[in-house]
PDB file of C-alpha atoms in Angstrom:
ATOM      1  CA  MET L 736      -0.073  -0.070  -0.199  1.00 47.00           C
ATOM      2  CA  VAL L 737       1.127   3.482  -0.479  1.00 51.00           C
ATOM      3  CA  ASP L 738       1.689   5.668   1.827  1.00 51.00           C
ATOM      4  CA  ALA L 739      -0.570   8.206   2.434  1.00 51.00           C
ATOM      5  CA  ASN L 740       2.274  10.964   2.924  1.00 51.00           C
ATOM      6  CA  TYR L 741       3.493  10.729  -1.199  1.00 51.00           C
ATOM      7  CA  LEU L 742       0.194  11.360  -2.253  1.00 59.00           C
ATOM      8  CA  ASP L 743      -0.905  14.511  -4.029  1.00 78.00           C
ATOM      9  CA  GLN L 744       2.266  15.994  -2.750  1.00 83.00           C
ATOM     10  CA  GLN L 745       5.598  17.819  -3.327  1.00 93.00           C
ATOM     11  CA  VAL L 746       8.354  15.642  -3.001  1.00 94.00           C
ATOM     12  CA  VAL L 747      12.287  16.920  -3.244  1.00 97.00           C
ATOM     13  CA  VAL L 748      14.153  14.753  -5.956  1.00 96.00           C
ATOM     14  CA  PHE L 749      17.770  13.759  -5.796  1.00 97.00           C
ATOM     15  CA  ASP L 750      19.963  11.460  -7.706  1.00 97.00           C
ATOM     16  CA  LEU L 751      22.046   8.433  -5.479  1.00 95.00           C
ATOM     17  CA  ASP L 752      24.014   6.359  -8.218  1.00 93.00           C
ATOM     18  CA  GLN L 753      21.901   7.006 -11.255  1.00 92.00           C
ATOM     19  CA  GLN L 754      19.084   6.717  -9.866  1.00 92.00           C
ATOM     20  CA  VAL L 755      16.413   8.879  -9.141  1.00 94.00           C
ATOM     21  CA  TYR L 756      14.540   9.223  -5.527  1.00 95.00           C
ATOM     22  CA  GLY L 757      11.991  11.649  -3.282  1.00 95.00           C
ATOM     23  CA  VAL L 758      11.397  12.229  -0.084  1.00 94.00           C
ATOM     24  CA  PRO L 759       8.249  14.367   0.490  1.00 93.00           C
ATOM     25  CA  ILE L 760       9.151  18.226   0.876  1.00 95.00           C
ATOM     26  CA  ASP L 761       6.914  18.156   4.570  1.00 93.00           C
ATOM     27  CA  ALA L 762       9.615  16.200   5.765  1.00 94.00           C
ATOM     28  CA  VAL L 763      12.535  18.628   4.194  1.00 96.00           C
ATOM     29  CA  LEU L 764      14.607  20.804   6.890  1.00 96.00           C
ATOM     30  CA  GLU L 765      16.880  21.895   4.725  1.00 96.00           C
ATOM     31  CA  ILE L 766      19.286  21.267   1.913  1.00 97.00           C
ATOM     32  CA  ILE L 767      23.332  21.762   2.641  1.00 97.00           C
ATOM     33  CA  ARG L 768      26.064  22.085   0.265  1.00 97.00           C
ATOM     34  CA  MET L 769      28.939  19.206   1.238  1.00 96.00           C
ATOM     35  CA  GLU L 770      30.894  20.082   4.326  1.00 95.00           C
ATOM     36  CA  LYS L 771      33.053  18.634   7.333  1.00 95.00           C
ATOM     37  CA  ILE L 772      31.520  15.735   8.838  1.00 96.00           C
ATOM     38  CA  THR L 773      32.773  14.133  12.182  1.00 94.00           C
ATOM     39  CA  PRO L 774      33.240  10.808  12.885  1.00 94.00           C
ATOM     40  CA  ILE L 775      31.798   9.100  15.813  1.00 88.00           C
ATOM     41  CA  PRO L 776      33.012   6.406  17.473  1.00 85.00           C
ATOM     42  CA  GLN L 777      31.415   2.967  17.465  1.00 82.00           C
ATOM     43  CA  ALA L 778      28.723   4.030  14.937  1.00 86.00           C
ATOM     44  CA  PRO L 779      27.050   2.314  12.103  1.00 88.00           C
ATOM     45  CA  ASP L 780      28.904   2.112   9.349  1.00 90.00           C
ATOM     46  CA  PHE L 781      26.134   4.060   7.118  1.00 92.00           C
ATOM     47  CA  ILE L 782      26.569   7.098   9.683  1.00 92.00           C
ATOM     48  CA  GLU L 783      30.326   9.225   8.853  1.00 94.00           C
ATOM     49  CA  GLY L 784      29.505  10.912  11.792  1.00 93.00           C
ATOM     50  CA  ILE L 785      28.207  14.723  13.002  1.00 93.00           C
ATOM     51  CA  ILE L 786      27.345  18.292  11.547  1.00 95.00           C
ATOM     52  CA  GLU L 787      26.821  21.373  13.600  1.00 94.00           C
ATOM     53  CA  ILE L 788      24.420  23.557  12.144  1.00 93.00           C
ATOM     54  CA  ARG L 789      23.003  26.670  14.147  1.00 91.00           C
ATOM     55  CA  GLY L 790      23.900  25.127  17.399  1.00 90.00           C
ATOM     56  CA  ARG L 791      22.047  21.857  16.249  1.00 89.00           C
ATOM     57  CA  VAL L 792      24.297  18.223  16.403  1.00 90.00           C
ATOM     58  CA  ILE L 793      23.010  16.840  13.660  1.00 92.00           C
ATOM     59  CA  PRO L 794      23.804  13.276  12.631  1.00 92.00           C
ATOM     60  CA  VAL L 795      24.478  12.221   8.872  1.00 95.00           C
ATOM     61  CA  MET L 796      23.710   9.190   6.844  1.00 94.00           C
ATOM     62  CA  ASP L 797      25.607   7.931   3.357  1.00 95.00           C
ATOM     63  CA  LEU L 798      22.580   6.739   1.690  1.00 93.00           C
ATOM     64  CA  ARG L 799      25.065   4.517  -0.913  1.00 94.00           C
ATOM     65  CA  LYS L 800      25.972   3.426   2.538  1.00 93.00           C
ATOM     66  CA  ARG L 801      22.499   2.064   4.119  1.00 90.00           C
ATOM     67  CA  PHE L 802      21.368   0.709   0.485  1.00 88.00           C
ATOM     68  CA  GLY L 803      25.152  -1.365   0.180  1.00 88.00           C
ATOM     69  CA  LEU L 804      25.185   0.797  -3.265  1.00 90.00           C
ATOM     70  CA  GLN L 805      29.246   1.124  -4.339  1.00 92.00           C
ATOM     71  CA  VAL L 806      30.328   4.164  -2.357  1.00 93.00           C
ATOM     72  CA  ALA L 807      31.768   6.932  -4.594  1.00 93.00           C
ATOM     73  CA  GLU L 808      33.024  10.730  -4.682  1.00 94.00           C
ATOM     74  CA  TYR L 809      31.971  13.922  -2.638  1.00 95.00           C
ATOM     75  CA  THR L 810      31.838  15.926  -5.183  1.00 96.00           C
ATOM     76  CA  GLN L 811      30.504  20.037  -5.839  1.00 96.00           C
ATOM     77  CA  SER L 812      27.379  18.661  -6.526  1.00 97.00           C
ATOM     78  CA  THR L 813      26.546  15.772  -3.681  1.00 97.00           C
ATOM     79  CA  ARG L 814      24.416  17.834  -1.379  1.00 98.00           C
ATOM     80  CA  ILE L 815      23.282  17.099   2.217  1.00 98.00           C
ATOM     81  CA  ILE L 816      19.678  16.689   2.964  1.00 97.00           C
ATOM     82  CA  ILE L 817      18.573  17.846   6.839  1.00 96.00           C
ATOM     83  CA  VAL L 818      15.043  15.570   7.773  1.00 95.00           C
ATOM     84  CA  ASP L 819      13.238  14.847  10.101  1.00 91.00           C
ATOM     85  CA  MET L 820      13.432  11.079  10.490  1.00 85.00           C
ATOM     86  CA  ASP L 821      10.939  10.065  13.731  1.00 79.00           C
ATOM     87  CA  SER L 822      11.457  13.638  14.409  1.00 81.00           C
ATOM     88  CA  ASN L 823      15.404  13.665  14.874  1.00 85.00           C
ATOM     89  CA  SER L 824      16.853  15.227  11.980  1.00 90.00           C
ATOM     90  CA  MET L 825      19.423  13.238  10.419  1.00 92.00           C
ATOM     91  CA  GLY L 826      20.890  14.109   7.297  1.00 95.00           C
ATOM     92  CA  ILE L 827      21.419  11.642   4.706  1.00 96.00           C
ATOM     93  CA  ILE L 828      24.532  12.235   1.719  1.00 97.00           C
ATOM     94  CA  VAL L 829      22.640  12.421  -1.331  1.00 97.00           C
ATOM     95  CA  ASP L 830      25.123  12.180  -5.073  1.00 97.00           C
ATOM     96  CA  SER L 831      22.808  16.191  -5.831  1.00 97.00           C
ATOM     97  CA  VAL L 832      19.594  17.645  -5.051  1.00 97.00           C
ATOM     98  CA  ALA L 833      17.838  18.023  -8.694  1.00 95.00           C
ATOM     99  CA  GLU L 834      14.463  20.218  -8.196  1.00 95.00           C
ATOM    100  CA  VAL L 835      10.985  19.460  -6.039  1.00 95.00           C
ATOM    101  CA  LEU L 836       8.343  18.030  -8.129  1.00 93.00           C
ATOM    102  CA  GLN L 837       3.923  17.852  -7.667  1.00 92.00           C
ATOM    103  CA  ILE L 838       3.302  14.201  -7.325  1.00 90.00           C
ATOM    104  CA  SER L 839      -0.035  13.146  -7.691  1.00 88.00           C
ATOM    105  CA  SER L 840      -1.728   9.944  -6.055  1.00 83.00           C
ATOM    106  CA  GLY L 841      -2.739   9.140  -9.325  1.00 87.00           C
ATOM    107  CA  ASN L 842       0.915   8.438 -10.948  1.00 89.00           C
ATOM    108  CA  VAL L 843       2.198   6.354  -7.470  1.00 89.00           C
ATOM    109  CA  GLU L 844       2.415   2.552  -8.133  1.00 87.00           C
ATOM    110  CA  PRO L 845       3.138   0.333  -5.206  1.00 86.00           C
ATOM    111  CA  PRO L 846       7.267  -1.551  -4.935  1.00 82.00           C
ATOM    112  CA  PRO L 847       7.850  -3.166  -7.703  1.00 76.00           C
ATOM    113  CA  SER L 848       9.469  -6.911  -6.062  1.00 71.00           C
ATOM    114  CA  VAL L 849      12.891  -5.975  -7.916  1.00 63.00           C
ATOM    115  CA  ILE L 850      13.670  -2.537  -7.814  1.00 60.00           C
ATOM    116  CA  GLY L 851      17.859  -2.042  -8.361  1.00 61.00           C
ATOM    117  CA  SER L 852      19.965  -3.217  -5.624  1.00 60.00           C
ATOM    118  CA  VAL L 853      18.115  -0.799  -2.541  1.00 63.00           C
ATOM    119  CA  ASP L 854      16.364  -3.097  -0.235  1.00 68.00           C
ATOM    120  CA  GLN L 855      12.875  -2.823  -1.034  1.00 74.00           C
ATOM    121  CA  SER L 856      11.496  -2.198   2.695  1.00 77.00           C
ATOM    122  CA  PHE L 857      12.909   1.316   2.393  1.00 82.00           C
ATOM    123  CA  ILE L 858      10.893   1.961  -0.461  1.00 86.00           C
ATOM    124  CA  GLN L 859       6.731   3.449   0.231  1.00 87.00           C
ATOM    125  CA  GLY L 860       6.611   2.927  -3.965  1.00 88.00           C
ATOM    126  CA  VAL L 861       7.190   4.625  -7.442  1.00 90.00           C
ATOM    127  CA  ALA L 862       6.150   7.151  -8.729  1.00 91.00           C
ATOM    128  CA  LEU L 863       5.260   7.429 -12.666  1.00 90.00           C
ATOM    129  CA  LEU L 864       5.433  10.297 -14.477  1.00 87.00           C
ATOM    130  CA  GLU L 865       6.644  11.789 -18.227  1.00 84.00           C
ATOM    131  CA  LYS L 866       9.616   9.381 -19.256  1.00 85.00           C
ATOM    132  CA  ARG L 867      10.952   8.724 -15.683  1.00 89.00           C
ATOM    133  CA  MET L 868      10.308   7.142 -12.536  1.00 91.00           C
ATOM    134  CA  ILE L 869      10.800   8.714  -9.238  1.00 93.00           C
ATOM    135  CA  ILE L 870      10.963   5.730  -6.083  1.00 92.00           C
ATOM    136  CA  LEU L 871       9.342   7.615  -3.359  1.00 92.00           C
ATOM    137  CA  LEU L 872      12.152   6.532   0.717  1.00 91.00           C
ATOM    138  CA  ASP L 873       9.951   5.607   3.111  1.00 89.00           C
ATOM    139  CA  LEU L 874      11.958   7.754   5.622  1.00 88.00           C
ATOM    140  CA  ALA L 875      10.054   6.148   8.553  1.00 85.00           C
ATOM    141  CA  LYS L 876      11.984   2.629   7.866  1.00 84.00           C
ATOM    142  CA  VAL L 877      15.504   4.042   6.214  1.00 84.00           C
ATOM    143  CA  LEU L 878      16.666   3.403   9.974  1.00 81.00           C
ATOM    144  CA  GLN L 879      16.079  -0.124  11.944  1.00 78.00           C
ATOM    145  CA  ASP L 880      14.893   0.634  15.264  1.00 78.00           C
ATOM    146  CA  GLU L 881      17.788  -0.829  16.663  1.00 78.00           C
ATOM    147  CA  GLU L 882      20.276   1.375  13.921  1.00 79.00           C
ATOM    148  CA  LYS L 883      17.521   4.263  16.047  1.00 77.00           C
ATOM    149  CA  GLU L 884      18.349   3.247  18.822  1.00 80.00           C
ATOM    150  CA  VAL L 885      22.380   2.316  18.578  1.00 76.00           C
ATOM    151  CA  LEU L 886      22.831   6.174  16.692  1.00 76.00           C
ATOM    152  CA  GLU L 887      20.170   7.966  19.775  1.00 77.00           C
ATOM    153  CA  SER L 888      22.904   6.810  23.028  1.00 77.00           C
ATOM    154  CA  ILE L 889      25.122   8.093  20.799  1.00 70.00           C
ATOM    155  CA  MET L 890      23.947  11.508  19.450  1.00 72.00           C
ATOM    156  CA  THR L 891      23.237  11.478  23.994  1.00 76.00           C
ATOM    157  CA  ALA L 892      26.817  11.219  24.715  1.00 70.00           C
ATOM    158  CA  GLU L 893      28.121  13.315  22.024  1.00 65.00           C
ATOM    159  CA  GLN L 894      25.843  16.228  23.271  1.00 65.00           C
ATOM    160  CA  ASN L 895      26.957  15.318  26.901  1.00 67.00           C
ATOM    161  CA  VAL L 896      30.028  15.893  26.466  1.00 62.00           C
TER     162      VAL L 896
END
């Protein structure tokens, strides 16, 4: 079933490993250029570290690593999308941010059983637009409960330093 969050709303569209993805604009807090990330000891390998934005410490995840895709060098186009993930801010590193699109519910299909090398559980649906296919991410499922707990404990320890 396709999440109602994606029905008739705006989506931030980004590129990752030559695929086009989207997240609801309501979940996007801001988009920033790639910057220096401070590594966190004992964090999951897909967590690159933390950044500080206006006094807030935000963990940053490399979406390529999370999805098991080939790791690539960061470029001038690389961006960090700061999203609200279960009421916590999280940065996700993407290859580039392309645009904001209005997605109609009539254009959204459930995810197919096979969709590239990305785990289907991360995908909410697929938007089919003229000559384009946009994979809609389910941000709530990008991190599993156990990973959220580990990350939360690391962040609590970092903020108490």
